[in-house]
Coordinates of C-alpha atoms in Angstrom, one line a residue:
Chain A
X25 CA 6.9 0.8 32.0
X26 CA 8.6 4.1 31.0
X27 CA 7.8 5.5 27.6
X28 CA 11.5 5.2 26.6
X29 CA 11.7 1.6 27.5
X30 CA 8.5 0.8 25.6
X31 CA 9.8 2.5 22.5
X32 CA 13.2 0.8 22.7
X33 CA 11.5 -2.6 23.2
X34 CA 9.2 -2.0 20.2
X35 CA 12.0 -0.9 18.0
X36 CA 14.1 -3.9 19.0
X37 CA 11.3 -6.2 18.2
X38 CA 10.8 -4.7 14.8
X39 CA 14.6 -4.8 14.0
X40 CA 14.7 -8.4 15.1
X41 CA 11.7 -9.2 13.0
X42 CA 13.4 -7.7 9.9
X43 CA 16.5 -9.8 10.6
X44 CA 14.6 -13.1 11.2
X45 CA 12.2 -12.9 8.3
X46 CA 15.0 -12.2 5.8
X47 CA 18.6 -13.4 5.0
X48 CA 20.5 -14.3 7.2
X49 CA 18.2 -14.6 10.2
X50 CA 15.6 -16.8 8.4
X51 CA 18.0 -19.4 7.0
X52 CA 18.0 -21.7 10.0
X53 CA 14.2 -21.6 10.1
X54 CA 13.6 -22.2 6.3
X55 CA 12.3 -25.7 6.8
X56 CA 9.0 -27.6 6.5
X57 CA 8.9 -29.5 9.8
X58 CA 7.6 -29.5 12.4
X59 CA 4.2 -28.4 11.1
X60 CA 2.7 -25.7 13.4
X61 CA -1.1 -25.7 13.4
X62 CA -0.9 -27.6 10.1
X63 CA 1.3 -24.9 8.5
X64 CA 4.9 -25.6 7.3
X65 CA 7.4 -24.3 9.9
X66 CA 8.6 -21.4 7.8
X67 CA 5.1 -20.2 7.1
X68 CA 4.2 -20.3 10.8
X69 CA 7.5 -18.6 11.6
X70 CA 6.7 -15.6 9.5
X71 CA 3.0 -15.5 10.6
X72 CA 4.2 -15.8 14.2
X73 CA 6.4 -12.7 13.9
X74 CA 3.4 -10.8 12.4
X75 CA 1.2 -11.9 15.3
X76 CA 3.9 -11.0 17.8
X77 CA 4.1 -7.5 16.2
X78 CA 0.4 -7.1 16.9
X79 CA 0.9 -7.8 20.6
X80 CA 4.0 -5.6 20.8
X81 CA 2.2 -2.7 19.1
X82 CA -0.8 -3.0 21.4
X83 CA 1.4 -3.0 24.4
X84 CA 3.3 0.0 23.1
X85 CA 0.0 1.8 22.6
X86 CA -1.1 1.2 26.2
X87 CA 2.1 2.7 27.5
X88 CA 2.0 5.6 25.1
X89 CA -1.6 6.5 25.7
X90 CA -1.0 6.4 29.5
X91 CA 1.8 9.0 29.0
X92 CA -0.3 11.1 26.8
X93 CA -2.9 11.3 29.5
X94 CA -0.3 12.5 32.0
X95 CA 0.6 15.4 29.8
Chain B
X20 CA -30.5 -21.0 -15.4
X21 CA -26.9 -21.3 -16.4
X22 CA -24.4 -20.9 -13.6
X23 CA -22.6 -17.9 -15.2
X24 CA -25.8 -16.0 -15.5
X25 CA -26.6 -16.5 -11.8
X26 CA -23.1 -15.5 -10.9
X27 CA -23.3 -12.4 -13.0
X28 CA -26.5 -11.4 -11.3
X29 CA -24.9 -11.8 -7.8
X30 CA -22.0 -9.7 -9.0
X31 CA -24.3 -7.1 -10.4
X32 CA -26.2 -6.8 -7.1
X33 CA -22.9 -6.5 -5.3
X34 CA -21.7 -3.7 -7.6
X35 CA -24.9 -1.8 -7.2
X36 CA -24.6 -1.9 -3.5
X37 CA -21.1 -0.6 -3.7
X38 CA -22.1 2.2 -6.0
X39 CA -25.0 3.2 -3.7
X40 CA -22.8 3.3 -0.6
X41 CA -20.2 5.4 -2.5
X42 CA -22.7 7.9 -3.7
X43 CA -24.5 8.2 -0.4
X44 CA -21.2 8.8 1.4
X45 CA -20.3 11.6 -0.9
X46 CA -23.4 13.6 0.0
X47 CA -22.2 14.2 3.5
X48 CA -18.9 15.9 2.5
X49 CA -18.2 19.6 1.8
X50 CA -17.6 20.9 -1.7
X51 CA -14.0 21.9 -1.1
X52 CA -10.7 20.5 -2.1
X53 CA -10.0 19.5 1.5
X54 CA -13.4 17.8 1.3
X55 CA -12.6 15.9 -1.9
X56 CA -9.0 15.0 -1.1
X57 CA -8.9 14.7 2.7
X58 CA -12.6 14.0 3.5
X59 CA -12.8 17.1 5.7
X60 CA -10.4 15.2 8.0
X61 CA -13.2 13.2 9.4
X62 CA -12.4 9.5 9.2
X63 CA -13.1 7.6 12.4
X64 CA -11.3 4.3 13.5
X65 CA -13.6 1.9 11.7
X66 CA -13.3 3.7 8.4
X67 CA -9.6 4.4 8.7
X68 CA -8.9 0.8 9.5
X69 CA -10.6 -0.6 6.5
X70 CA -9.5 2.2 4.2
X71 CA -5.9 1.4 5.1
X72 CA -6.3 -2.3 5.0
X73 CA -8.5 -2.4 1.9
X74 CA -6.1 0.0 0.1
X75 CA -3.1 -2.2 0.9
X76 CA -4.9 -5.5 0.0
X77 CA -5.5 -5.3 -3.6
X78 CA -5.8 -7.6 -6.6
X79 CA -2.1 -8.2 -5.9
X80 CA -2.8 -9.9 -2.5
X81 CA -6.1 -11.5 -3.5
X82 CA -5.0 -12.9 -6.9
X83 CA -1.2 -12.4 -7.1
X84 CA -0.7 -13.8 -3.5
X85 CA -2.4 -17.1 -4.1
X86 CA -0.8 -17.1 -7.6
X87 CA 2.6 -16.9 -6.0
X88 CA 1.9 -19.5 -3.4
X89 CA 0.7 -21.8 -6.1
X90 CA 3.6 -21.3 -8.6
X91 CA 6.5 -20.1 -6.4
X92 CA 5.6 -21.5 -3.0
X93 CA 7.4 -19.9 0.0
X94 CA 8.4 -16.9 -2.1
X95 CA 4.9 -15.7 -1.4
X96 CA 5.7 -15.4 2.3
X97 CA 7.5 -12.1 1.5
X98 CA 4.0 -10.5 1.1
X99 CA 3.2 -11.6 4.7
X100 CA 6.5 -10.4 6.1
X101 CA 6.8 -6.8 5.1
X102 CA 3.5 -5.1 6.1
X103 CA 3.8 -5.0 9.9
X104 CA 7.2 -3.5 10.0
X105 CA 6.5 -1.2 7.1
X106 CA 3.4 0.2 8.9
X107 CA 4.8 0.5 12.4
X108 CA 6.8 3.7 12.1
X109 CA 3.6 5.4 11.2
X110 CA 2.6 5.1 14.9
X111 CA 4.9 8.1 15.4
X112 CA 5.3 9.6 11.9
X113 CA 1.5 9.5 11.1
X114 CA 0.4 11.9 13.9
X115 CA 3.3 14.2 13.1
X116 CA 2.3 14.4 9.4
X117 CA -1.3 14.8 10.4
X118 CA -0.7 17.7 12.8
X119 CA 1.5 19.4 10.2
X120 CA -1.3 18.9 7.7
X121 CA -3.9 20.5 9.9
X122 CA -1.7 23.4 10.8
X123 CA -0.5 24.3 7.3
X124 CA -3.4 23.0 5.3
X125 CA -1.5 20.3 3.5
X126 CA -3.5 17.6 1.7
X127 CA -0.8 15.8 -0.2
X128 CA 2.6 14.2 0.5
X129 CA 4.4 16.7 -1.8
X130 CA 2.9 19.7 -0.1
X131 CA 4.2 18.5 3.2
X132 CA 7.7 18.0 1.7
X133 CA 7.7 21.2 -0.2
X134 CA 6.6 23.0 3.0
X135 CA 9.9 21.9 4.5
X136 CA 12.0 22.0 1.3
X137 CA 10.6 24.9 -0.8
X138 CA 11.1 24.0 -4.4
X139 CA 8.7 23.8 -7.3
X140 CA 11.0 21.3 -9.0
X141 CA 10.8 19.0 -6.0
X142 CA 7.0 19.2 -6.1
X143 CA 6.9 18.4 -9.8
X144 CA 9.4 15.6 -9.5
X145 CA 7.3 14.0 -6.7
X146 CA 4.1 14.3 -8.8
X147 CA 5.8 12.8 -11.8
X148 CA 7.4 9.8 -9.9
X149 CA 4.0 9.2 -8.2
X150 CA 2.2 9.1 -11.5
X151 CA 4.8 6.7 -13.0
X152 CA 4.4 4.4 -10.1
X153 CA 0.6 4.7 -10.0
X154 CA -0.3 3.8 -13.6
X155 CA 1.1 0.2 -13.4
X156 CA -0.5 -0.2 -10.0
X157 CA -3.9 0.8 -11.3
X158 CA -3.4 -1.4 -14.4
X159 CA -2.8 -4.3 -12.1
X160 CA -6.1 -3.7 -10.3
X161 CA -8.1 -3.4 -13.5
X162 CA -6.6 -6.5 -15.0
X163 CA -7.3 -8.3 -11.7
X164 CA -11.0 -7.4 -11.9
X165 CA -11.1 -8.5 -15.5
X166 CA -9.4 -11.8 -14.8
X167 CA -11.9 -12.6 -12.0
X168 CA -15.0 -11.7 -14.1
X169 CA -13.8 -13.5 -17.2
X170 CA -13.0 -16.7 -15.3
X171 CA -16.1 -17.1 -13.3
X172 CA -18.4 -16.3 -16.1
X173 CA -16.8 -19.0 -18.2
X174 CA -15.5 -16.3 -20.6
X175 CA -19.0 -15.0 -21.4
X176 CA -18.0 -11.6 -20.0
X177 CA -14.5 -11.1 -21.5
X178 CA -11.7 -9.4 -19.6
X179 CA -12.0 -6.1 -21.4
X180 CA -15.7 -5.8 -20.6
X181 CA -15.4 -7.0 -17.0
X182 CA -12.6 -4.5 -16.3
X183 CA -14.6 -1.7 -18.0
X184 CA -17.7 -2.3 -16.0
X185 CA -16.0 -2.6 -12.6
X186 CA -13.9 0.4 -13.2
X187 CA -16.7 2.4 -14.7
X188 CA -18.4 2.1 -11.3
X189 CA -15.3 3.0 -9.4
X190 CA -14.8 6.1 -11.6
X191 CA -18.4 7.1 -11.1
X192 CA -18.2 7.2 -7.3
X193 CA -14.7 8.6 -7.2
X194 CA -15.8 11.4 -9.5
X195 CA -19.0 11.9 -7.6
X196 CA -17.7 11.9 -4.1
X197 CA -14.0 11.8 -3.7
X198 CA -12.4 10.4 -0.6
X199 CA -15.5 9.9 1.5
X200 CA -16.8 7.5 -1.1
X201 CA -13.5 5.7 -1.1
X202 CA -13.7 5.5 2.7
X203 CA -17.2 4.0 3.0
X204 CA -17.0 1.7 0.1
X205 CA -13.7 0.4 1.4
X206 CA -15.2 -0.3 4.8
X207 CA -17.9 -2.4 3.1
X208 CA -15.5 -4.1 0.8
X209 CA -12.9 -4.7 3.5
X210 CA -15.3 -6.6 5.7
X211 CA -16.4 -8.6 2.7
X212 CA -12.9 -9.6 1.7
X213 CA -11.9 -10.7 5.2
X214 CA -15.0 -12.9 5.6
X215 CA -14.6 -14.5 2.1
X216 CA -10.9 -15.1 2.5
X217 CA -11.1 -16.9 5.8
X218 CA -14.1 -19.0 4.8
X219 CA -12.6 -20.2 1.5
X220 CA -9.1 -20.5 2.9
X221 CA -10.2 -23.0 5.5
X222 CA -12.9 -24.7 3.4
X223 CA -10.8 -25.6 0.3
X224 CA -8.0 -27.5 2.1
X225 CA -10.5 -29.3 4.3
X226 CA -12.7 -30.4 1.4
X227 CA -9.8 -31.4 -0.9
X228 CA -7.3 -32.9 1.5
X229 CA -9.1 -33.3 4.8
X230 CA -7.4 -30.4 6.6
X231 CA -4.6 -27.8 6.4
X232 CA -2.0 -30.1 8.0
X233 CA -2.9 -33.0 5.7
X234 CA -2.6 -30.7 2.7
X235 CA 0.9 -29.6 3.6
X236 CA 1.9 -33.2 4.4
X237 CA 1.0 -34.0 0.8
X238 CA 2.8 -31.0 -0.7
X239 CA 5.8 -31.8 1.5
X240 CA 5.8 -35.3 0.0
X241 CA 5.4 -34.4 -3.7
X242 CA 6.7 -30.8 -4.0
X243 CA 8.9 -30.1 -1.0
X244 CA 10.9 -27.4 -2.8
X245 CA 7.8 -25.2 -2.7
X246 CA 7.7 -25.1 1.1
X247 CA 11.3 -24.0 1.8
X248 CA 12.0 -20.3 1.7
X249 CA 12.9 -18.4 -0.4
X250 CA 10.8 -20.6 -2.7
X251 CA 11.1 -20.6 -6.5
X252 CA 11.5 -17.9 -9.1
X253 CA 9.3 -17.3 -12.0
X254 CA 10.9 -20.0 -14.1
X255 CA 10.6 -22.6 -11.3
X256 CA 14.3 -22.5 -10.3
X257 CA 15.2 -21.9 -6.6
X258 CA 14.9 -18.2 -5.8
X259 CA 17.9 -16.2 -4.4
X260 CA 17.9 -15.0 -0.8
X261 CA 19.1 -11.6 -2.1
X262 CA 16.1 -11.1 -4.2
X263 CA 13.7 -12.4 -1.5
X264 CA 15.2 -10.3 1.3
X265 CA 15.6 -7.1 -0.6
X266 CA 12.0 -7.3 -1.9
X267 CA 10.9 -7.5 1.7
X268 CA 13.1 -4.6 2.6
X269 CA 12.0 -2.3 -0.3
X270 CA 8.4 -3.1 0.4
X271 CA 8.8 -2.2 4.1
X272 CA 10.4 1.1 3.2
X273 CA 8.0 1.8 0.3
X274 CA 4.7 0.7 1.8
X275 CA 3.6 3.9 3.5
X276 CA 5.3 6.1 1.0
X277 CA 2.5 5.3 -1.5
X278 CA 0.7 8.6 -1.8
X279 CA -2.8 7.0 -1.5
X280 CA -1.7 5.6 1.9
X281 CA 0.4 8.5 3.1
X282 CA -2.5 10.9 2.3
X283 CA -4.8 8.9 4.6
X284 CA -2.8 10.6 7.4
X285 CA -4.4 13.9 6.3
X286 CA -7.9 12.3 6.3
X287 CA -7.7 10.9 9.9
X288 CA -10.1 12.5 12.4
X289 CA -7.5 12.6 15.2
X290 CA -4.1 11.1 16.1
X291 CA -5.6 8.3 18.2
X292 CA -7.5 7.1 15.2
X293 CA -4.4 6.8 13.2
X294 CA -2.4 5.2 16.0
X295 CA -5.1 2.5 16.5
X296 CA -5.1 1.9 12.7
X297 CA -1.4 1.2 12.8
X298 CA -1.5 -1.1 15.8
X299 CA -4.4 -3.1 14.3
X300 CA -2.7 -3.4 10.9
X301 CA -1.0 -6.8 11.6
X302 CA -4.5 -8.3 11.8
X303 CA -4.9 -7.4 8.1
X304 CA -1.6 -9.0 7.3
X305 CA -2.7 -12.2 8.9
X306 CA -5.6 -12.3 6.5
X307 CA -3.0 -13.4 3.9
X308 CA -2.7 -16.7 5.7
X309 CA -6.0 -18.1 4.3
X310 CA -5.3 -16.4 1.0
X311 CA -2.1 -18.4 0.6
X312 CA -3.9 -21.6 1.7
X313 CA -6.2 -21.2 -1.3
X314 CA -3.1 -21.0 -3.5
X315 CA -1.4 -24.0 -1.9
X316 CA -4.7 -26.0 -2.3
X317 CA -4.2 -25.8 -6.0
X318 CA -0.6 -27.2 -6.1
X319 CA -1.6 -30.9 -6.3
X320 CA -4.8 -30.3 -8.2
X321 CA -4.7 -32.2 -11.5
X322 CA -5.7 -29.4 -13.7
X323 CA -4.0 -26.0 -13.9
X324 CA -5.2 -22.5 -14.7
X325 CA -4.1 -20.6 -17.8
X326 CA -1.7 -18.5 -15.6
X327 CA -0.8 -18.5 -11.9
X328 CA -2.8 -15.3 -11.3
X329 CA -6.0 -17.1 -12.2
X330 CA -5.5 -19.8 -9.5
X331 CA -8.0 -18.3 -7.0
X332 CA -11.0 -18.0 -9.4
X333 CA -10.0 -21.3 -11.0
X334 CA -10.1 -23.2 -7.7
X335 CA -13.4 -21.7 -6.8
X336 CA -14.9 -23.0 -10.1
X337 CA -13.2 -26.4 -10.2
X338 CA -14.2 -27.5 -6.8
X339 CA -17.9 -27.2 -7.7
X340 CA -19.0 -24.7 -5.2
X341 CA -22.6 -23.5 -5.5
X342 CA -23.1 -20.4 -7.7
X343 CA -24.0 -18.2 -4.7
X344 CA -20.6 -18.8 -3.2
X345 CA -18.8 -18.3 -6.5
X346 CA -20.7 -15.0 -7.0
X347 CA -19.8 -13.9 -3.5
X348 CA -16.2 -14.9 -3.9
X349 CA -16.0 -13.0 -7.1
X350 CA -17.4 -9.9 -5.4
X351 CA -14.8 -10.3 -2.7
X352 CA -12.0 -10.4 -5.2
X353 CA -13.5 -7.5 -7.0
X354 CA -13.6 -5.6 -3.7
X355 CA -9.9 -6.2 -3.4
X356 CA -9.2 -4.8 -6.8
X357 CA -11.7 -1.9 -6.7
X358 CA -11.0 -0.7 -3.2
X359 CA -7.4 -0.2 -4.1
X360 CA -8.1 1.0 -7.5
X361 CA -10.4 3.8 -6.3
X362 CA -7.9 5.0 -3.8
X363 CA -5.2 5.0 -6.4
X364 CA -7.2 6.8 -9.0
X365 CA -8.2 9.4 -6.5
X366 CA -4.7 9.9 -5.2
X367 CA -3.1 10.0 -8.6
X368 CA -5.5 12.8 -9.7
X369 CA -5.0 14.7 -6.4
X370 CA -1.3 14.5 -6.7
X371 CA -1.0 15.7 -10.3
X372 CA -3.3 18.7 -9.7
X373 CA -2.0 19.7 -6.3
X374 CA 1.7 19.1 -6.8
X375 CA 2.3 18.9 -10.5
X376 CA 0.1 21.9 -11.6
X377 CA -0.7 23.7 -8.3
X378 CA 2.7 25.3 -7.8
X379 CA 2.7 26.9 -11.3
X380 CA -0.8 28.1 -11.7
X381 CA -3.2 29.2 -9.0
X382 CA -6.5 27.5 -9.5
X383 CA -9.8 28.2 -7.7
X384 CA -11.2 25.4 -5.5
X385 CA -13.8 24.8 -8.2
X386 CA -11.3 24.6 -11.0
X387 CA -9.1 22.2 -9.0
X388 CA -12.0 19.8 -8.4
X389 CA -12.9 19.9 -12.1
X390 CA -9.4 19.2 -13.2
X391 CA -9.0 16.3 -10.7
X392 CA -12.1 14.7 -12.1
X393 CA -10.8 15.1 -15.7
X394 CA -7.6 13.4 -14.5
X395 CA -9.4 10.5 -12.8
X396 CA -10.9 9.8 -16.3
X397 CA -7.6 10.3 -18.1
X398 CA -5.4 8.1 -15.7
X399 CA -8.2 5.5 -15.7
X400 CA -8.2 5.4 -19.4
X401 CA -4.4 5.1 -19.7
X402 CA -4.4 2.2 -17.1
X403 CA -7.3 0.5 -18.9
X404 CA -5.5 0.4 -22.2
X405 CA -2.4 -1.1 -20.5
X406 CA -4.6 -3.6 -18.7
X407 CA -5.7 -5.1 -22.0
X408 CA -2.1 -6.2 -22.7
X409 CA -2.1 -9.9 -22.3
X410 CA 1.6 -10.1 -21.4
X411 CA 1.4 -8.0 -18.3
X412 CA 2.0 -9.8 -15.0
X413 CA 0.4 -8.6 -11.7
X414 CA 3.3 -9.2 -9.5
X415 CA 5.9 -7.7 -11.8
X416 CA 3.9 -4.5 -12.2
X417 CA 3.9 -3.9 -8.4
X418 CA 7.5 -4.9 -7.7
X419 CA 8.6 -2.3 -10.3
X420 CA 6.5 0.5 -8.9
X421 CA 8.0 -0.1 -5.4
X422 CA 11.5 0.8 -6.7
X423 CA 10.3 4.3 -7.4
X424 CA 8.0 4.8 -4.4
X425 CA 10.5 3.7 -1.9
X426 CA 12.7 6.7 -2.9
X427 CA 10.3 9.0 -1.1
X428 CA 11.2 7.5 2.3
X429 CA 14.5 9.3 2.9
X430 CA 13.0 12.6 1.8
X431 CA 10.1 12.2 4.3
X432 CA 12.3 11.1 7.2
X433 CA 14.8 13.9 6.6
X434 CA 12.0 16.4 6.2
X435 CA 10.3 15.5 9.5
X436 CA 13.3 14.6 11.7
X437 CA 16.6 16.1 10.3
X438 CA 16.7 19.8 10.7
X439 CA 20.1 20.1 8.9
X440 CA 18.6 18.6 5.7
X441 CA 18.4 21.2 2.9
X442 CA 16.3 21.6 -0.2
X443 CA 19.2 20.9 -2.5
X444 CA 20.0 17.7 -0.5
X445 CA 16.4 16.5 -0.7
X446 CA 16.1 17.2 -4.4
X447 CA 19.4 15.8 -5.5
X448 CA 19.0 12.8 -3.2
X449 CA 15.7 12.0 -4.8
X450 CA 17.0 12.5 -8.3
X451 CA 20.0 10.2 -7.6
X452 CA 17.9 7.5 -6.0
X453 CA 15.3 7.5 -8.7
X454 CA 17.9 7.4 -11.5
X455 CA 19.7 4.6 -9.9
X456 CA 16.5 2.6 -9.4
X457 CA 15.5 3.1 -13.0
X458 CA 19.0 2.2 -14.2
X459 CA 19.0 -1.2 -12.4
X460 CA 15.5 -1.8 -13.4
X461 CA 16.5 -1.5 -17.0
X462 CA 19.7 -3.5 -16.5
X463 CA 18.7 -6.3 -14.1
X464 CA 21.7 -8.4 -15.0
X465 CA 24.0 -5.7 -13.3
X466 CA 22.2 -6.0 -10.0
X467 CA 24.6 -7.5 -7.3
X468 CA 23.1 -10.6 -5.6
X469 CA 19.8 -9.9 -7.4
X470 CA 19.1 -7.1 -4.9
X471 CA 16.0 -5.1 -5.7
X472 CA 16.6 -1.9 -7.7
X473 CA 14.8 0.1 -5.1
X474 CA 17.3 -0.9 -2.4
X475 CA 20.2 0.0 -4.7
X476 CA 18.5 3.4 -5.3
X477 CA 18.3 4.0 -1.5
X478 CA 22.0 3.1 -1.1
X479 CA 22.8 6.0 -3.5
X480 CA 19.9 8.3 -2.3
X481 CA 20.8 8.5 1.4
X482 CA 24.5 9.4 1.0
X483 CA 23.7 12.0 -1.7
X484 CA 21.0 13.5 0.5
X485 CA 23.3 13.8 3.5
X486 CA 26.4 15.0 1.6
X487 CA 24.6 17.7 -0.4
X488 CA 22.7 18.9 2.7
X489 CA 25.9 19.2 4.6
X490 CA 27.6 21.0 1.7
X491 CA 24.8 23.6 1.4
X492 CA 23.9 26.3 3.9
X493 CA 21.5 25.2 6.6
X494 CA 17.9 26.4 6.2
X495 CA 17.1 29.7 7.9
X496 CA 15.9 29.3 11.5
X497 CA 12.8 31.3 10.7
X498 CA 11.7 28.8 8.1
X499 CA 12.4 25.8 10.4
X500 CA 10.5 27.4 13.3
X501 CA 7.5 28.2 11.1
X502 CA 7.4 24.7 9.7
X503 CA 7.9 22.8 13.0
X504 CA 6.2 25.1 15.4
X505 CA 3.2 23.8 17.3
X506 CA 1.3 27.0 16.8
X507 CA -0.8 27.4 13.6
X508 CA 1.2 29.1 10.8
X509 CA 0.2 32.4 9.4
X510 CA -1.3 30.6 6.4
X511 CA -3.8 28.9 8.6
X512 CA -5.3 31.3 11.1
X513 CA -7.0 29.5 14.1
X514 CA -10.6 28.8 13.4
X515 CA -10.3 28.7 9.6
X516 CA -11.0 25.4 7.9
X517 CA -8.3 23.6 6.0
X518 CA -10.3 24.4 2.9
X519 CA -9.9 28.1 3.5
X520 CA -6.2 27.7 3.9
X521 CA -5.9 25.8 0.7
X522 CA -5.6 28.9 -1.4
X523 CA -2.9 30.5 0.8
X524 CA -0.8 27.5 1.7
X525 CA 0.9 26.9 -1.6
X526 CA 2.6 30.4 -1.8
X527 CA 5.1 29.0 0.8
X528 CA 6.6 27.5 -2.3
X529 CA 7.7 30.8 -3.7
X530 CA 7.5 32.6 -0.3
X531 CA 10.3 34.2 1.6
X532 CA 12.6 31.2 1.3
X533 CA 13.1 31.9 -2.3
X534 CA 11.4 30.9 -5.5
X535 CA 12.3 28.0 -7.8
X536 CA 14.6 25.1 -7.0
X537 CA 17.6 25.1 -4.8
X538 CA 17.0 28.4 -3.1
X539 CA 19.5 27.7 -0.3
X540 CA 22.2 26.5 -2.6
X541 CA 21.9 29.6 -4.6
X542 CA 22.3 31.9 -1.7

């Protein structure tokens, strides 16, 4: 993946995360059921976005470090 | 032997270990300001990771977090939501700050900003605002330490004594060794906190309800309002989406603007270290999940603690855990408080000396270190006095401080990425933003949709910064080239250590770009 694409994707994920963990993006997901891994849905929803951020950032780092080696 | 005595012994051993690590670490560092403030720029990944994580996770997360989950339910999720996004931009900004720091010899946030926007007024303003934000934050940590010790010793060690002992130790190693001590003790304390939090977070719901899912089924049955975002406000009424969302936003913007975190960029060994710290940061966020579970475990418990902030130590005691576990837990919570407190004290002293006094009076390296130590004591004492006030609330203290701290964000971004930004723009933007934030903090009933005063400040800050910058002459190319160039500046000849450059870097403030404030507007 190109550096540009990786940065745009990461940025998009972070912007979506901001929208979906605050008003208005979170409103449809502000509920208790179904429980996910025992957690209320809204709790798991926020935790899921944080976990996703970890994967996105690790992926970004792989692309970025490959490009730094090319320099 | 009585339980509280055994617990006190375990805590004592823990504190002794922390003190030893702190003092040993300090022996390896050079006796320069760069050594004291930026650890000779030598932090590797392990230390950086825990320094950052442990500095972010404070008594606020460890006691305030469960306290919120317990009393305000889903409102606590805001603490989980902001960190990852707040930290992510540092993947790019961090290495940039770090390379500017190495090239020009900067060790504080204000030095970097004043390097771009030469103005002593700006430097003083940043030092002043940082200090205003730091004191309540340090107060929160001390109070947290006191709360934990008082609760688990059944009141035999009162809050004032517990806070005094814990922070006496912090002050000893911060005075003795500076940032290296902070780094190594945080590594130790960080590991400790993670282990304790996960163990207790899974143990309590299982023991009391038979599992995490079973616990939430019960809460959903009896207190469903707690589990639906944005949760409840302090009085138990449903909270507003405006307050919830804007608190997340202001925390995202403000998180890395805290001088004690920002300055870690100057302490990193290399850029890869810092980038890795950023990408691993969400793992530290997820550590809030078990911390919240502890708070939720208390919701349906028949007895209640004296205040929500006490819920964590309260649950640990009420569920009849063995004294060893209680002692270890207490040490974990103390870690959270002390590992943030030490970083805060250290940063507050560094900022006041480097940015508040440095531009006006040239001090030798030796004098600066002495003055910093005096300030560590002074700021510590001020925060301690405030911590004894029984009416102060952990969460309120931090939320207020964020309103001020977030105002640094536009200045940093403009300083690093917007070449058309001018000194006048940066200065007036910051003044306008801070004044707005303070105004709405003092008049909360005027806030539209209960939006956090920090966000309202930013809404004024950014237009003022842009408008004043465009209305004043652009900065001379020579200045911009020197600031942004990849080559080392004249102030830092190749081969010199950052410590050598320390004495020569500040003159940029009153160098060829004009002395005092607003040099470009005046021209």
